[in-house]
Short mmCIF file of C-alpha atoms and ligand atoms in Angstrom, two decimals:
data_model
loop_
_atom_site.label_atom_id
_atom_site.label_comp_id
_atom_site.label_asym_id
_atom_site.label_seq_id
_atom_site.Cartn_x
_atom_site.Cartn_y
_atom_site.Cartn_z
CA MET A 1 143.52 145.79 64.52
CA SER A 2 146.41 144.28 62.73
CA ARG A 3 144.93 141.88 59.43
CA PRO A 4 144.73 138.89 59.37
CA SER A 5 147.75 137.90 57.02
CA GLU A 6 150.74 140.11 58.74
CA PRO A 7 153.31 137.37 60.94
CA SER A 8 154.41 139.48 64.55
CA GLU A 9 157.64 140.15 64.41
CA ARG A 10 159.25 137.54 67.07
CA SER A 11 160.92 134.33 65.52
CA ASP A 12 162.37 131.38 66.99
CA PRO A 13 163.68 128.49 65.47
CA SER A 14 162.59 125.92 68.39
CA ARG A 15 158.57 126.56 68.58
CA PRO A 16 157.01 124.87 66.90
CA ILE A 17 154.78 125.83 64.02
CA THR A 18 151.34 124.33 63.32
CA VAL A 19 148.55 124.88 60.24
CA VAL A 20 145.26 124.84 60.94
CA THR A 21 142.65 124.75 58.22
CA GLY A 22 139.07 126.51 59.01
CA GLY A 23 140.38 128.45 62.27
CA SER A 24 138.35 131.22 61.67
CA ARG A 25 134.87 130.12 64.55
CA GLY A 26 134.06 127.11 66.04
CA ILE A 27 136.78 124.28 67.67
CA GLY A 28 139.96 125.82 64.85
CA ALA A 29 139.60 128.79 66.45
CA ALA A 30 139.96 127.17 69.61
CA THR A 31 142.65 124.72 68.65
CA CYS A 32 144.62 127.78 66.80
CA VAL A 33 143.98 129.98 70.66
CA ARG A 34 145.12 126.74 72.72
CA LEU A 35 148.18 125.87 70.71
CA ALA A 36 149.81 129.95 70.95
CA VAL A 37 149.17 129.20 74.45
CA GLU A 38 151.22 125.90 74.31
CA GLY A 39 154.26 127.65 71.98
CA HIS A 40 153.18 127.08 68.72
CA ASP A 41 153.51 129.56 65.90
CA ILE A 42 150.10 129.52 63.47
CA ALA A 43 148.94 129.77 60.34
CA PHE A 44 145.34 129.05 59.95
CA SER A 45 142.93 129.06 56.43
CA TYR A 46 139.81 130.47 56.12
CA LEU A 47 136.62 130.61 54.06
CA ASN A 48 134.87 133.66 54.15
CA ASP A 49 134.69 135.01 57.54
CA ILE A 50 137.29 137.79 57.86
CA LEU A 51 136.28 139.32 60.93
CA ALA A 52 135.81 135.82 62.44
CA ALA A 53 139.87 135.43 61.17
CA GLU A 54 140.50 138.29 62.47
CA ASP A 55 140.07 137.84 66.28
CA THR A 56 142.05 134.13 65.85
CA ALA A 57 144.70 136.16 64.95
CA ALA A 58 144.74 138.77 67.56
CA ARG A 59 143.94 135.87 70.02
CA VAL A 60 146.63 133.71 68.77
CA ARG A 61 148.85 136.87 68.98
CA ALA A 62 147.93 138.02 72.31
CA ALA A 63 148.81 134.33 73.39
CA GLY A 64 152.76 135.34 72.48
CA ALA A 65 152.48 134.00 69.10
CA ARG A 66 153.20 134.91 65.60
CA CYS A 67 149.97 134.23 63.72
CA VAL A 68 149.79 134.49 59.76
CA ALA A 69 146.05 133.63 58.75
CA VAL A 70 145.23 133.13 54.62
CA ARG A 71 141.93 132.86 52.89
CA GLY A 72 141.79 129.80 51.33
CA ASP A 73 139.73 126.42 50.33
CA THR A 74 140.95 123.63 51.83
CA ALA A 75 139.01 121.67 48.85
CA SER A 76 141.28 123.29 47.11
CA GLU A 77 145.10 122.31 45.95
CA ALA A 78 146.09 125.96 44.17
CA ASP A 79 144.70 127.38 47.74
CA VAL A 80 146.24 124.92 49.92
CA GLU A 81 149.52 124.81 47.95
CA ARG A 82 148.98 128.54 49.16
CA LEU A 83 148.38 127.91 52.73
CA PHE A 84 151.56 125.52 53.61
CA ASP A 85 153.54 127.86 50.94
CA THR A 86 152.92 131.07 53.37
CA ALA A 87 153.09 129.27 56.60
CA ALA A 88 156.78 128.61 55.46
CA ALA A 89 157.58 131.46 53.72
CA GLU A 90 156.03 133.54 56.89
CA LEU A 91 156.33 131.62 60.09
CA GLY A 92 159.36 128.49 58.81
CA THR A 93 159.51 125.19 58.41
CA VAL A 94 155.64 123.77 59.21
CA THR A 95 155.41 120.76 61.88
CA GLY A 96 151.82 119.60 62.60
CA LEU A 97 148.82 119.99 60.86
CA VAL A 98 145.09 119.88 62.78
CA ASN A 99 142.59 119.20 59.90
CA ASN A 100 139.29 120.74 60.56
CA ALA A 101 138.13 122.43 58.44
CA GLY A 102 134.09 121.03 57.42
CA VAL A 103 131.04 121.07 56.66
CA THR A 104 128.10 118.73 56.76
CA GLY A 105 125.44 120.67 54.40
CA PRO A 106 121.69 120.83 55.60
CA ILE A 107 120.23 118.20 57.65
CA THR A 108 117.92 115.74 55.32
CA ARG A 109 117.71 112.10 54.29
CA LEU A 110 120.04 111.09 51.74
CA ALA A 111 117.08 110.92 49.28
CA ASP A 112 116.11 114.13 49.45
CA ALA A 113 120.00 115.37 49.27
CA GLY A 114 121.42 116.98 46.16
CA THR A 115 124.44 116.18 44.32
CA ASP A 116 125.92 119.24 45.05
CA VAL A 117 125.74 119.12 48.63
CA LEU A 118 127.03 115.48 48.32
CA ARG A 119 130.20 116.50 46.47
CA ARG A 120 130.90 119.85 48.32
CA VAL A 121 131.10 117.86 51.53
CA LEU A 122 132.46 114.91 49.71
CA ASP A 123 135.29 118.03 48.58
CA VAL A 124 136.45 119.14 52.00
CA ASN A 125 135.93 116.70 54.08
CA VAL A 126 137.72 114.02 52.17
CA LEU A 127 139.06 115.89 49.70
CA GLY A 128 140.64 119.26 51.40
CA CYS A 129 142.01 116.61 54.27
CA LEU A 130 143.64 114.17 51.78
CA LEU A 131 145.31 117.27 49.70
CA CYS A 132 146.54 118.80 52.95
CA CYS A 133 147.61 115.48 53.70
CA ARG A 134 150.11 115.04 51.44
CA ARG A 135 151.39 118.51 51.38
CA ALA A 136 152.41 118.01 54.85
CA ALA A 137 153.18 114.22 54.66
CA ARG A 138 155.87 115.63 51.91
CA ASP A 139 157.32 118.86 53.70
CA MET A 140 157.49 116.88 56.83
CA ALA A 141 159.19 114.19 55.73
CA VAL A 142 162.29 116.35 53.62
CA SER A 143 162.16 117.91 57.29
CA GLY A 144 162.59 115.40 59.44
CA GLY A 145 159.12 114.94 61.39
CA GLY A 146 156.12 116.43 62.81
CA ALA A 147 152.38 115.18 63.47
CA ILE A 148 149.24 115.96 62.03
CA VAL A 149 145.41 115.74 64.05
CA ASN A 150 142.57 115.38 61.64
CA ILE A 151 138.76 116.54 62.73
CA SER A 152 136.63 113.57 62.37
CA SER A 153 133.86 113.02 63.72
CA ALA A 154 131.45 110.45 65.99
CA ALA A 155 128.74 110.31 63.33
CA ALA A 156 131.89 108.14 61.41
CA THR A 157 131.01 105.25 64.07
CA LEU A 158 127.31 106.60 64.47
CA GLY A 159 126.36 106.83 60.86
CA SER A 160 124.43 110.03 61.54
CA PRO A 161 120.81 108.04 60.52
CA GLY A 162 118.38 110.87 59.03
CA THR A 163 120.36 113.55 59.12
CA TYR A 164 123.54 113.52 57.42
CA VAL A 165 124.31 109.76 55.95
CA HIS A 166 127.16 111.25 53.72
CA TYR A 167 128.84 113.70 56.28
CA ALA A 168 129.07 110.84 58.18
CA ALA A 169 130.50 108.60 55.62
CA SER A 170 132.88 111.94 55.49
CA LYS A 171 134.43 111.12 58.59
CA GLY A 172 134.90 107.28 58.21
CA ALA A 173 136.47 108.19 55.10
CA VAL A 174 138.65 110.48 57.53
CA ASP A 175 139.05 108.05 59.66
CA THR A 176 140.64 105.40 57.55
CA LEU A 177 143.04 107.82 55.79
CA THR A 178 144.41 108.21 59.18
CA VAL A 179 144.99 105.09 60.25
CA GLY A 180 146.30 103.83 57.08
CA LEU A 181 148.54 107.63 56.30
CA SER A 182 149.81 107.04 60.04
CA LYS A 183 151.65 103.01 58.51
CA GLU A 184 152.79 105.12 55.93
CA LEU A 185 154.08 108.07 57.42
CA GLY A 186 155.35 106.27 60.53
CA PRO A 187 159.60 105.92 59.06
CA ASP A 188 159.33 109.54 57.79
CA GLY A 189 159.07 110.57 61.28
CA ILE A 190 155.55 110.95 60.91
CA ARG A 191 152.59 110.70 63.11
CA VAL A 192 149.04 110.58 62.23
CA ASN A 193 146.05 110.68 64.65
CA ALA A 194 142.00 111.50 64.97
CA VAL A 195 139.65 113.30 67.42
CA ALA A 196 136.14 112.41 66.95
CA PRO A 197 134.44 115.68 69.18
CA GLY A 198 131.28 114.79 69.95
CA ILE A 199 128.07 117.13 69.55
CA ILE A 200 130.04 120.85 70.03
CA LYS A 201 128.70 123.87 70.51
CA THR A 202 129.72 125.95 67.08
CA ASP A 203 127.53 128.14 64.28
CA ILE A 204 128.42 124.42 62.41
CA HIS A 205 124.73 123.40 63.78
CA ALA A 206 123.03 126.35 62.86
CA ALA A 207 124.41 126.04 59.21
CA MET A 208 123.25 122.95 58.85
CA GLY A 209 119.19 123.73 59.60
CA ALA A 210 119.56 122.83 63.88
CA PRO A 211 120.55 126.24 65.68
CA ASP A 212 119.22 124.68 69.08
CA ARG A 213 120.70 121.38 67.96
CA PRO A 214 123.51 120.80 70.31
CA THR A 215 120.64 120.94 73.57
CA THR A 216 118.26 118.80 72.03
CA ALA A 217 120.71 116.23 71.29
CA THR A 218 122.56 115.85 73.75
CA ALA A 219 120.36 115.35 76.76
CA HIS A 220 120.38 111.54 76.55
CA LEU A 221 124.07 111.53 76.41
CA PRO A 222 125.84 109.71 79.21
CA MET A 223 126.71 113.46 80.16
CA ALA A 224 123.52 114.90 79.44
CA ARG A 225 125.13 117.85 77.85
CA PRO A 226 127.50 119.16 75.02
CA GLY A 227 131.13 119.82 74.38
CA GLU A 228 132.64 123.18 74.40
CA ALA A 229 135.45 123.75 71.65
CA GLU A 230 137.94 123.60 73.92
CA GLU A 231 137.02 120.38 75.10
CA ILE A 232 138.35 119.88 72.19
CA ALA A 233 141.17 121.91 71.21
CA GLY A 234 142.98 120.03 74.56
CA ALA A 235 142.68 116.76 72.91
CA VAL A 236 144.43 117.98 69.73
CA ALA A 237 146.87 120.15 71.67
CA TRP A 238 147.72 116.67 73.48
CA LEU A 239 148.35 114.60 70.30
CA LEU A 240 149.99 117.02 68.54
CA SER A 241 152.66 117.30 71.89
CA SER A 242 155.74 115.07 73.02
CA ASP A 243 152.78 113.64 75.68
CA ALA A 244 151.91 111.93 72.55
CA SER A 245 155.29 110.84 71.33
CA TYR A 246 153.98 107.04 70.97
CA ALA A 247 150.36 107.74 69.74
CA THR A 248 150.17 106.98 65.88
CA GLY A 249 146.73 105.52 64.08
CA THR A 250 144.15 106.72 66.22
CA VAL A 251 141.27 108.41 66.76
CA VAL A 252 140.45 109.90 70.40
CA ARG A 253 136.86 110.28 70.72
CA VAL A 254 136.21 112.76 72.63
CA ALA A 255 132.46 112.61 72.46
CA GLY A 256 130.27 113.42 76.25
CA GLY A 257 129.80 109.19 76.14
CA MET A 258 128.12 109.62 72.62
P1 LIG B 301 132.12 125.94 62.26
O1 LIG B 301 132.02 126.28 63.30
O2 LIG B 301 131.34 125.54 60.84
O3 LIG B 301 133.82 126.42 61.71
C1 LIG B 301 134.20 126.34 60.34
C2 LIG B 301 135.80 126.67 59.99
O4 LIG B 301 135.60 125.85 59.17
C3 LIG B 301 135.01 128.15 60.08
O5 LIG B 301 136.44 128.79 60.66
C4 LIG B 301 134.94 128.21 58.13
O6 LIG B 301 135.54 129.56 57.82
C5 LIG B 301 136.03 126.73 58.16
N1 LIG B 301 136.08 126.30 56.82
C6 LIG B 301 134.59 125.72 56.39
N2 LIG B 301 134.65 125.70 55.05
C7 LIG B 301 135.91 124.71 54.53
C8 LIG B 301 136.95 125.01 53.21
N3 LIG B 301 136.26 124.30 52.13
N4 LIG B 301 138.12 125.85 53.88
C9 LIG B 301 138.56 126.13 54.57
N5 LIG B 301 137.42 126.62 55.99
C10 LIG B 301 136.77 126.77 56.11
O7 LIG B 301 132.45 123.90 62.28
P2 LIG B 301 132.65 123.38 63.86
O8 LIG B 301 131.58 123.13 64.86
O9 LIG B 301 133.94 124.32 64.44
O10 LIG B 301 133.57 122.34 63.04
C11 LIG B 301 134.96 121.86 63.07
C12 LIG B 301 134.93 120.39 62.80
O11 LIG B 301 134.96 119.83 63.88
C13 LIG B 301 134.20 119.73 61.48
O12 LIG B 301 135.91 119.21 60.92
C14 LIG B 301 133.06 119.32 61.90
O13 LIG B 301 133.29 118.60 60.84
C15 LIG B 301 134.11 119.02 62.79
N6 LIG B 301 132.74 118.84 64.28
C16 LIG B 301 132.68 118.81 64.11
C17 LIG B 301 131.49 118.82 65.07
C18 LIG B 301 130.33 120.24 66.46
O14 LIG B 301 129.65 119.54 67.00
N7 LIG B 301 130.21 120.96 66.03
C19 LIG B 301 131.03 117.62 65.60
C20 LIG B 301 132.19 116.83 65.02
C21 LIG B 301 133.51 117.34 64.09
P3 LIG B 301 134.25 130.83 58.14
O15 LIG B 301 134.55 131.30 59.24
O16 LIG B 301 135.79 131.50 56.73
O17 LIG B 301 133.47 130.45 57.43
#
C-alpha cells in the first residue's frame, strides 16, 4: 500500500482541493471519501493512527482523487502551518477546509474534571479550529475565495450536563466563531458554516469510556438510532458544494431529532 504522505500522479486545476483535519477515522474519514467521490482532491491530517490514515488515503485514491496525509496536531500552530503548506505544495491552491478533529476527554462532571483534560479539549476543539480557520482565511482571501465547514456538535446547544460540559462549551465556541467568521470573510468570497452532529457511531465514544453510548443514548430520540459517519459527510459535502452557494453563517444540525 502507498504510504499516506504520497500524493497520486494526476493533477487537474479545476478540481476543488480540500483540507480535512482528523481524516484518519470516524466522521473525518467518511468526509474524505465522500468529498473524493464528489471530485475533491484531499489533504488530511491525523494524530497517531498511521494504519487508519493509510486506509483513508487508499479509499480516497480509489475514488479517483489525489490525496496527501500529514501527521500533526491541530492544536499546534507549526503542525497546522505544515498541513496547509504540504497541501499547497503537493496538491495546489486550497479551496476548502473541514475542521473535523475533535476530542471530548473522559466522561465526567465538571467538578471531577482535571485541568489537563479541560485544557486539551479547548486546545484541540477551539484553538485548533481557530488556527486552521486563520490559515484558510489568509490563503483563501488571496486566492479569491473558498468554503470552510466546522464540525460542531448538538452538545453545543444541549450543554451535556453530567457528561462533558467542557466539550459542549468548546462546541458552543465553534458555533460562535462560525457565525463571526462568516460575517468577517463574506466580502472575501469565503463561506463559513458548521455541521452539528448528534450521536454518531465512531470510536469517540469508546475513547470517552462509553463504547455502548451510540445505542444506549439514542433509544429515546425521535429517530431511535445513532447516526452513521456517512450521514454527516453528506451534509459537509453539500455545504462545500456550489448547491450551498448562498449558505453562510449557518449551523446545520444532523442529529436524528436530538
Ligand atoms: P473519532 O472517531 O475519535 O476520530 C477522531 C479523528 O480526529 C481521528 O482521525 C484522529 O486521529 C483525529 N484527531 C484527534 N485529535 C486530533 C488532533 N489534535 N489533531 C489532528 N487530528 C486529531 O472522532 P469522530 O467521532 O469522528 O469526531 C469527529 C468530529 O465530530 C469531532 O470534532 C467531534 O467532536 C465531532 N462530533 C462527533 C460526534 C459523535 O457522536 N461521533 C457527535 C458530535 C460531534 P487518529 O486516528 O490519529 O487518532
